GROMACS .gro file of C-alpha atoms in nm:
model
  216
    1ARG     CA    1   0.000   0.000   0.000
    2GLU     CA    2   0.141   0.340  -0.099
    3GLY     CA    3   0.149   0.612   0.165
    4ALA     CA    4   0.038   0.563   0.525
    5SER     CA    5  -0.044   0.204   0.618
    6SER     CA    6  -0.046   0.220   0.999
    7ALA     CA    7  -0.124   0.468   1.276
    8PHE     CA    8   0.037   0.667   1.554
    9THR     CA    9   0.039   0.429   1.852
   10ASP     CA   10   0.034   0.643   2.165
   11SER     CA   11  -0.064   0.521   2.509
   12PHE     CA   12  -0.182   0.682   2.830
   13GLU     CA   13  -0.195   0.614   3.202
   14LEU     CA   14  -0.459   0.789   3.408
   15ALA     CA   15  -0.488   0.781   3.787
   16ILE     CA   16  -0.810   0.896   3.951
   17THR     CA   17  -0.780   0.991   4.317
   18GLY     CA   18  -1.068   1.024   4.562
   19LYS     CA   19  -1.090   0.978   4.936
   20GLU     CA   20  -1.119   0.646   5.114
   21SER     CA   21  -1.397   0.585   5.364
   22HIS     CA   22  -1.591   0.294   5.505
   23GLY     CA   23  -1.845   0.147   5.263
   24ALA     CA   24  -2.120   0.202   5.517
   25PHE     CA   25  -2.043   0.576   5.522
   26PRO     CA   26  -1.984   0.673   5.159
   27HIS     CA   27  -2.064   1.038   5.230
   28ASN     CA   28  -1.737   1.064   5.424
   29GLY     CA   29  -1.528   0.999   5.112
   30PHE     CA   30  -1.508   1.046   4.739
   31ASP     CA   31  -1.549   0.717   4.555
   32ALA     CA   32  -1.267   0.689   4.300
   33ILE     CA   33  -1.441   0.397   4.129
   34ALA     CA   34  -1.766   0.591   4.078
   35ILE     CA   35  -1.565   0.891   3.957
   36SER     CA   36  -1.367   0.670   3.719
   37ALA     CA   37  -1.687   0.536   3.566
   38GLN     CA   38  -1.784   0.890   3.470
   39VAL     CA   39  -1.435   0.959   3.335
   40VAL     CA   40  -1.452   0.647   3.117
   41ASN     CA   41  -1.787   0.764   2.980
   42ALA     CA   42  -1.630   1.101   2.901
   43LEU     CA   43  -1.335   0.930   2.729
   44GLN     CA   44  -1.566   0.723   2.511
   45SER     CA   45  -1.750   1.034   2.396
   46LEU     CA   46  -1.434   1.205   2.270
   47VAL     CA   47  -1.422   1.021   1.941
   48SER     CA   48  -1.793   1.046   1.866
   49ARG     CA   49  -1.873   1.392   1.998
   50ARG     CA   50  -1.565   1.608   2.049
   51LEU     CA   51  -1.358   1.551   1.733
   52ASP     CA   52  -1.408   1.574   1.356
   53PRO     CA   53  -1.596   1.256   1.254
   54THR     CA   54  -1.424   1.253   0.912
   55ARG     CA   55  -1.085   1.194   1.075
   56ALA     CA   56  -1.014   0.836   1.182
   57LYS     CA   57  -0.918   0.785   1.546
   58VAL     CA   58  -0.949   0.527   1.823
   59LEU     CA   59  -0.927   0.564   2.200
   60SER     CA   60  -0.952   0.242   2.401
   61VAL     CA   61  -0.926   0.187   2.776
   62GLY     CA   62  -0.741  -0.142   2.812
   63THR     CA   63  -0.699  -0.180   3.189
   64ILE     CA   64  -0.864  -0.040   3.499
   65ARG     CA   65  -0.768  -0.125   3.854
   66GLY     CA   66  -0.889   0.009   4.186
   67GLY     CA   67  -1.012  -0.071   4.534
   68THR     CA   68  -0.870  -0.278   4.817
   69LYS     CA   69  -1.170  -0.440   4.987
   70GLU     CA   70  -1.542  -0.486   4.932
   71ASN     CA   71  -1.643  -0.259   5.221
   72ILE     CA   72  -1.399   0.026   5.158
   73ILE     CA   73  -1.471   0.320   4.929
   74ALA     CA   74  -1.178   0.324   4.689
   75GLY     CA   75  -0.938   0.616   4.710
   76ARG     CA   76  -0.748   0.552   4.389
   77VAL     CA   77  -0.812   0.395   4.048
   78THR     CA   78  -0.561   0.361   3.765
   79MET     CA   79  -0.641   0.295   3.402
   80THR     CA   80  -0.434   0.259   3.087
   81GLY     CA   81  -0.527   0.279   2.725
   82THR     CA   82  -0.420   0.331   2.367
   83ILE     CA   83  -0.472   0.617   2.122
   84ARG     CA   84  -0.460   0.558   1.745
   85THR     CA   85  -0.465   0.836   1.485
   86PHE     CA   86  -0.328   0.904   1.137
   87GLU     CA   87  -0.290   1.284   1.125
   88GLN     CA   88  -0.069   1.485   1.358
   89ASP     CA   89  -0.334   1.753   1.419
   90THR     CA   90  -0.598   1.492   1.508
   91ARG     CA   91  -0.347   1.332   1.741
   92GLN     CA   92  -0.281   1.659   1.924
   93ASP     CA   93  -0.653   1.737   1.944
   94LEU     CA   94  -0.715   1.399   2.103
   95PHE     CA   95  -0.441   1.459   2.359
   96SER     CA   96  -0.609   1.788   2.457
   97GLU     CA   97  -0.953   1.630   2.478
   98LEU     CA   98  -0.812   1.346   2.687
   99GLU     CA   99  -0.703   1.603   2.943
  100ARG     CA  100  -1.047   1.763   2.935
  101ALA     CA  101  -1.223   1.428   2.991
  102ALA     CA  102  -0.993   1.342   3.282
  103SER     CA  103  -1.079   1.673   3.449
  104VAL     CA  104  -1.431   1.539   3.509
  105ALA     CA  105  -1.272   1.383   3.819
  106ARG     CA  106  -1.222   1.728   3.971
  107ALA     CA  107  -1.581   1.829   3.908
  108LEU     CA  108  -1.688   1.521   4.108
  109GLY     CA  109  -1.466   1.591   4.409
  110GLY     CA  110  -1.159   1.393   4.311
  111ASN     CA  111  -0.843   1.460   4.118
  112TYR     CA  112  -0.637   1.300   3.843
  113GLU     CA  113  -0.284   1.241   3.715
  114LEU     CA  114  -0.248   1.191   3.340
  115SER     CA  115   0.059   1.069   3.154
  116VAL     CA  116   0.068   1.028   2.774
  117LYS     CA  117   0.347   0.818   2.623
  118PRO     CA  118   0.421   0.881   2.254
  119GLY     CA  119   0.448   0.565   2.047
  120TYR     CA  120   0.543   0.476   1.692
  121VAL     CA  121   0.466   0.708   1.404
  122PRO     CA  122   0.270   0.576   1.104
  123VAL     CA  123   0.442   0.361   0.844
  124VAL     CA  124   0.459   0.563   0.521
  125ASN     CA  125   0.553   0.351   0.220
  126ASP     CA  126   0.752   0.521  -0.053
  127PRO     CA  127   0.541   0.516  -0.374
  128THR     CA  128   0.832   0.423  -0.603
  129LEU     CA  129   0.955   0.139  -0.383
  130THR     CA  130   0.600   0.016  -0.325
  131SER     CA  131   0.544  -0.009  -0.700
  132PHE     CA  132   0.880  -0.185  -0.734
  133VAL     CA  133   0.799  -0.446  -0.466
  134ARG     CA  134   0.450  -0.496  -0.608
  135GLN     CA  135   0.599  -0.578  -0.948
  136VAL     CA  136   0.850  -0.823  -0.801
  137GLY     CA  137   0.572  -0.996  -0.608
  138THR     CA  138   0.354  -1.016  -0.918
  139ASP     CA  139   0.638  -1.165  -1.122
  140LEU     CA  140   0.718  -1.426  -0.857
  141LEU     CA  141   0.372  -1.516  -0.729
  142GLY     CA  142   0.125  -1.407  -0.994
  143GLU     CA  143  -0.109  -1.110  -0.996
  144ASP     CA  144  -0.384  -1.299  -0.812
  145ASN     CA  145  -0.155  -1.345  -0.511
  146VAL     CA  146  -0.060  -0.980  -0.466
  147HIS     CA  147  -0.315  -0.753  -0.297
  148GLU     CA  148  -0.313  -0.401  -0.160
  149SER     CA  149  -0.327  -0.416   0.218
  150PRO     CA  150  -0.606  -0.218   0.388
  151LEU     CA  151  -0.537   0.088   0.597
  152GLU     CA  152  -0.530  -0.025   0.962
  153MET     CA  153  -0.496   0.127   1.308
  154GLY     CA  154  -0.215  -0.108   1.404
  155GLY     CA  155   0.134   0.017   1.483
  156GLU     CA  156   0.473  -0.088   1.356
  157ASP     CA  157   0.831   0.003   1.447
  158PHE     CA  158   0.929  -0.028   1.080
  159SER     CA  159   0.806   0.331   1.067
  160CYS     CA  160   1.130   0.435   1.240
  161PHE     CA  161   1.333   0.297   0.948
  162ALA     CA  162   1.100   0.453   0.690
  163GLU     CA  163   1.160   0.792   0.852
  164LYS     CA  164   1.534   0.761   0.787
  165ALA     CA  165   1.525   0.625   0.432
  166PRO     CA  166   1.262   0.547   0.166
  167GLY     CA  167   1.105   0.212   0.248
  168CYS     CA  168   0.825  -0.028   0.174
  169MET     CA  169   0.671  -0.273   0.419
  170PHE     CA  170   0.471  -0.565   0.283
  171LEU     CA  171   0.261  -0.824   0.464
  172LEU     CA  172   0.316  -1.194   0.405
  173GLY     CA  173   0.014  -1.423   0.427
  174GLY     CA  174   0.065  -1.719   0.659
  175GLU     CA  175  -0.286  -1.834   0.749
  176LEU     CA  176  -0.313  -2.202   0.844
  177PRO     CA  177  -0.530  -2.394   0.594
  178GLY     CA  178  -0.864  -2.498   0.742
  179GLU     CA  179  -0.805  -2.299   1.062
  180PRO     CA  180  -0.970  -1.975   1.176
  181ARG     CA  181  -0.754  -1.667   1.127
  182ARG     CA  182  -0.552  -1.580   1.436
  183LEU     CA  183  -0.416  -1.228   1.442
  184HIS     CA  184  -0.091  -1.131   1.611
  185HIS     CA  185  -0.223  -1.088   1.964
  186HIS     CA  186  -0.435  -1.403   1.961
  187PRO     CA  187  -0.343  -1.642   2.249
  188ARG     CA  188  -0.301  -1.924   1.994
  189PHE     CA  189  -0.121  -1.725   1.726
  190ASP     CA  190   0.042  -1.951   1.471
  191VAL     CA  191   0.147  -1.940   1.105
  192ASP     CA  192   0.183  -2.181   0.819
  193GLU     CA  193   0.563  -2.191   0.800
  194ARG     CA  194   0.550  -2.275   0.430
  195CYS     CA  195   0.514  -1.900   0.380
  196LEU     CA  196   0.867  -1.834   0.506
  197PRO     CA  197   1.055  -1.937   0.187
  198VAL     CA  198   0.810  -1.723  -0.012
  199GLY     CA  199   0.893  -1.419   0.198
  200ALA     CA  200   1.266  -1.488   0.177
  201ALA     CA  201   1.244  -1.524  -0.203
  202LEU     CA  202   1.054  -1.198  -0.233
  203LEU     CA  203   1.310  -1.010  -0.023
  204ALA     CA  204   1.604  -1.162  -0.209
  205GLU     CA  205   1.462  -1.096  -0.556
  206THR     CA  206   1.372  -0.739  -0.459
  207ALA     CA  207   1.728  -0.677  -0.338
  208VAL     CA  208   1.885  -0.831  -0.650
  209ARG     CA  209   1.671  -0.630  -0.890
  210PHE     CA  210   1.717  -0.310  -0.693
  211LEU     CA  211   2.098  -0.346  -0.698
  212LYS     CA  212   2.098  -0.428  -1.066
  213GLU     CA  213   1.897  -0.118  -1.150
  214ALA     CA  214   2.111   0.097  -0.922
  215SER     CA  215   2.430  -0.018  -1.095
  216GLN     CA  216   2.306   0.063  -1.446
   0.00000   0.00000   0.00000
Protein backbone atom coordinates (compact mmCIF):
# COMPACT_ATOMS: atom_id res chain seq x y z
CA ARG A 1 0.00 0.00 0.00
CA GLU A 2 1.41 3.40 -0.99
CA GLY A 3 1.49 6.12 1.65
CA ALA A 4 0.38 5.63 5.25
CA SER A 5 -0.44 2.04 6.18
CA SER A 6 -0.46 2.20 9.99
CA ALA A 7 -1.24 4.68 12.76
CA PHE A 8 0.37 6.67 15.54
CA THR A 9 0.39 4.29 18.52
CA ASP A 10 0.34 6.43 21.65
CA SER A 11 -0.64 5.21 25.09
CA PHE A 12 -1.82 6.82 28.30
CA GLU A 13 -1.95 6.14 32.02
CA LEU A 14 -4.59 7.89 34.08
CA ALA A 15 -4.88 7.81 37.87
CA ILE A 16 -8.10 8.96 39.51
CA THR A 17 -7.80 9.91 43.17
CA GLY A 18 -10.68 10.24 45.62
CA LYS A 19 -10.90 9.78 49.36
CA GLU A 20 -11.19 6.46 51.14
CA SER A 21 -13.97 5.85 53.64
CA HIS A 22 -15.91 2.94 55.05
CA GLY A 23 -18.45 1.47 52.63
CA ALA A 24 -21.20 2.02 55.17
CA PHE A 25 -20.43 5.76 55.22
CA PRO A 26 -19.84 6.73 51.59
CA HIS A 27 -20.64 10.38 52.30
CA ASN A 28 -17.37 10.64 54.24
CA GLY A 29 -15.28 9.99 51.12
CA PHE A 30 -15.08 10.46 47.39
CA ASP A 31 -15.49 7.17 45.55
CA ALA A 32 -12.67 6.89 43.00
CA ILE A 33 -14.41 3.97 41.29
CA ALA A 34 -17.66 5.91 40.78
CA ILE A 35 -15.65 8.91 39.57
CA SER A 36 -13.67 6.70 37.19
CA ALA A 37 -16.87 5.36 35.66
CA GLN A 38 -17.84 8.90 34.70
CA VAL A 39 -14.35 9.59 33.35
CA VAL A 40 -14.52 6.47 31.17
CA ASN A 41 -17.87 7.64 29.80
CA ALA A 42 -16.30 11.01 29.01
CA LEU A 43 -13.35 9.30 27.29
CA GLN A 44 -15.66 7.23 25.11
CA SER A 45 -17.50 10.34 23.96
CA LEU A 46 -14.34 12.05 22.70
CA VAL A 47 -14.22 10.21 19.41
CA SER A 48 -17.93 10.46 18.66
CA ARG A 49 -18.73 13.92 19.98
CA ARG A 50 -15.65 16.08 20.49
CA LEU A 51 -13.58 15.51 17.33
CA ASP A 52 -14.08 15.74 13.56
CA PRO A 53 -15.96 12.56 12.54
CA THR A 54 -14.24 12.53 9.12
CA ARG A 55 -10.85 11.94 10.75
CA ALA A 56 -10.14 8.36 11.82
CA LYS A 57 -9.18 7.85 15.46
CA VAL A 58 -9.49 5.27 18.23
CA LEU A 59 -9.27 5.64 22.00
CA SER A 60 -9.52 2.42 24.01
CA VAL A 61 -9.26 1.87 27.76
CA GLY A 62 -7.41 -1.42 28.12
CA THR A 63 -6.99 -1.80 31.89
CA ILE A 64 -8.64 -0.40 34.99
CA ARG A 65 -7.68 -1.25 38.54
CA GLY A 66 -8.89 0.09 41.86
CA GLY A 67 -10.12 -0.71 45.34
CA THR A 68 -8.70 -2.78 48.17
CA LYS A 69 -11.70 -4.40 49.87
CA GLU A 70 -15.42 -4.86 49.32
CA ASN A 71 -16.43 -2.59 52.21
CA ILE A 72 -13.99 0.26 51.58
CA ILE A 73 -14.71 3.20 49.29
CA ALA A 74 -11.78 3.24 46.89
CA GLY A 75 -9.38 6.16 47.10
CA ARG A 76 -7.48 5.52 43.89
CA VAL A 77 -8.12 3.95 40.48
CA THR A 78 -5.61 3.61 37.65
CA MET A 79 -6.41 2.95 34.02
CA THR A 80 -4.34 2.59 30.87
CA GLY A 81 -5.27 2.79 27.25
CA THR A 82 -4.20 3.31 23.67
CA ILE A 83 -4.72 6.17 21.22
CA ARG A 84 -4.60 5.58 17.45
CA THR A 85 -4.65 8.36 14.85
CA PHE A 86 -3.28 9.04 11.37
CA GLU A 87 -2.90 12.84 11.25
CA GLN A 88 -0.69 14.85 13.58
CA ASP A 89 -3.34 17.53 14.19
CA THR A 90 -5.98 14.92 15.08
CA ARG A 91 -3.47 13.32 17.41
CA GLN A 92 -2.81 16.59 19.24
CA ASP A 93 -6.53 17.37 19.44
CA LEU A 94 -7.15 13.99 21.03
CA PHE A 95 -4.41 14.59 23.59
CA SER A 96 -6.09 17.88 24.57
CA GLU A 97 -9.53 16.30 24.78
CA LEU A 98 -8.12 13.46 26.87
CA GLU A 99 -7.03 16.03 29.43
CA ARG A 100 -10.47 17.63 29.35
CA ALA A 101 -12.23 14.28 29.91
CA ALA A 102 -9.93 13.42 32.82
CA SER A 103 -10.79 16.73 34.49
CA VAL A 104 -14.31 15.39 35.09
CA ALA A 105 -12.72 13.83 38.19
CA ARG A 106 -12.22 17.28 39.71
CA ALA A 107 -15.81 18.29 39.08
CA LEU A 108 -16.88 15.21 41.08
CA GLY A 109 -14.66 15.91 44.09
CA GLY A 110 -11.59 13.93 43.11
CA ASN A 111 -8.43 14.60 41.18
CA TYR A 112 -6.37 13.00 38.43
CA GLU A 113 -2.84 12.41 37.15
CA LEU A 114 -2.48 11.91 33.40
CA SER A 115 0.59 10.69 31.54
CA VAL A 116 0.68 10.28 27.74
CA LYS A 117 3.47 8.18 26.23
CA PRO A 118 4.21 8.81 22.54
CA GLY A 119 4.48 5.65 20.47
CA TYR A 120 5.43 4.76 16.92
CA VAL A 121 4.66 7.08 14.04
CA PRO A 122 2.70 5.76 11.04
CA VAL A 123 4.42 3.61 8.44
CA VAL A 124 4.59 5.63 5.21
CA ASN A 125 5.53 3.51 2.20
CA ASP A 126 7.52 5.21 -0.53
CA PRO A 127 5.41 5.16 -3.74
CA THR A 128 8.32 4.23 -6.03
CA LEU A 129 9.55 1.39 -3.83
CA THR A 130 6.00 0.16 -3.25
CA SER A 131 5.44 -0.09 -7.00
CA PHE A 132 8.80 -1.85 -7.34
CA VAL A 133 7.99 -4.46 -4.66
CA ARG A 134 4.50 -4.96 -6.08
CA GLN A 135 5.99 -5.78 -9.48
CA VAL A 136 8.50 -8.23 -8.01
CA GLY A 137 5.72 -9.96 -6.08
CA THR A 138 3.54 -10.16 -9.18
CA ASP A 139 6.38 -11.65 -11.22
CA LEU A 140 7.18 -14.26 -8.57
CA LEU A 141 3.72 -15.16 -7.29
CA GLY A 142 1.25 -14.07 -9.94
CA GLU A 143 -1.09 -11.10 -9.96
CA ASP A 144 -3.84 -12.99 -8.12
CA ASN A 145 -1.55 -13.45 -5.11
CA VAL A 146 -0.60 -9.80 -4.66
CA HIS A 147 -3.15 -7.53 -2.97
CA GLU A 148 -3.13 -4.01 -1.60
CA SER A 149 -3.27 -4.16 2.18
CA PRO A 150 -6.06 -2.18 3.88
CA LEU A 151 -5.37 0.88 5.97
CA GLU A 152 -5.30 -0.25 9.62
CA MET A 153 -4.96 1.27 13.08
CA GLY A 154 -2.15 -1.08 14.04
CA GLY A 155 1.34 0.17 14.83
CA GLU A 156 4.73 -0.88 13.56
CA ASP A 157 8.31 0.03 14.47
CA PHE A 158 9.29 -0.28 10.80
CA SER A 159 8.06 3.31 10.67
CA CYS A 160 11.30 4.35 12.40
CA PHE A 161 13.33 2.97 9.48
CA ALA A 162 11.00 4.53 6.90
CA GLU A 163 11.60 7.92 8.52
CA LYS A 164 15.34 7.61 7.87
CA ALA A 165 15.25 6.25 4.32
CA PRO A 166 12.62 5.47 1.66
CA GLY A 167 11.05 2.12 2.48
CA CYS A 168 8.25 -0.28 1.74
CA MET A 169 6.71 -2.73 4.19
CA PHE A 170 4.71 -5.65 2.83
CA LEU A 171 2.61 -8.24 4.64
CA LEU A 172 3.16 -11.94 4.05
CA GLY A 173 0.14 -14.23 4.27
CA GLY A 174 0.65 -17.19 6.59
CA GLU A 175 -2.86 -18.34 7.49
CA LEU A 176 -3.13 -22.02 8.44
CA PRO A 177 -5.30 -23.94 5.94
CA GLY A 178 -8.64 -24.98 7.42
CA GLU A 179 -8.05 -22.99 10.62
CA PRO A 180 -9.70 -19.75 11.76
CA ARG A 181 -7.54 -16.67 11.27
CA ARG A 182 -5.52 -15.80 14.36
CA LEU A 183 -4.16 -12.28 14.42
CA HIS A 184 -0.91 -11.31 16.11
CA HIS A 185 -2.23 -10.88 19.64
CA HIS A 186 -4.35 -14.03 19.61
CA PRO A 187 -3.43 -16.42 22.49
CA ARG A 188 -3.01 -19.24 19.94
CA PHE A 189 -1.21 -17.25 17.26
CA ASP A 190 0.42 -19.51 14.71
CA VAL A 191 1.47 -19.40 11.05
CA ASP A 192 1.83 -21.81 8.19
CA GLU A 193 5.63 -21.91 8.00
CA ARG A 194 5.50 -22.75 4.30
CA CYS A 195 5.14 -19.00 3.80
CA LEU A 196 8.67 -18.34 5.06
CA PRO A 197 10.55 -19.37 1.87
CA VAL A 198 8.10 -17.23 -0.12
CA GLY A 199 8.93 -14.19 1.98
CA ALA A 200 12.66 -14.88 1.77
CA ALA A 201 12.44 -15.24 -2.03
CA LEU A 202 10.54 -11.98 -2.33
CA LEU A 203 13.10 -10.10 -0.23
CA ALA A 204 16.04 -11.62 -2.09
CA GLU A 205 14.62 -10.96 -5.56
CA THR A 206 13.72 -7.39 -4.59
CA ALA A 207 17.28 -6.77 -3.38
CA VAL A 208 18.85 -8.31 -6.50
CA ARG A 209 16.71 -6.30 -8.90
CA PHE A 210 17.17 -3.10 -6.93
CA LEU A 211 20.98 -3.46 -6.98
CA LYS A 212 20.98 -4.28 -10.66
CA GLU A 213 18.97 -1.18 -11.50
CA ALA A 214 21.11 0.97 -9.22
CA SER A 215 24.30 -0.18 -10.95
CA GLN A 216 23.06 0.63 -14.46
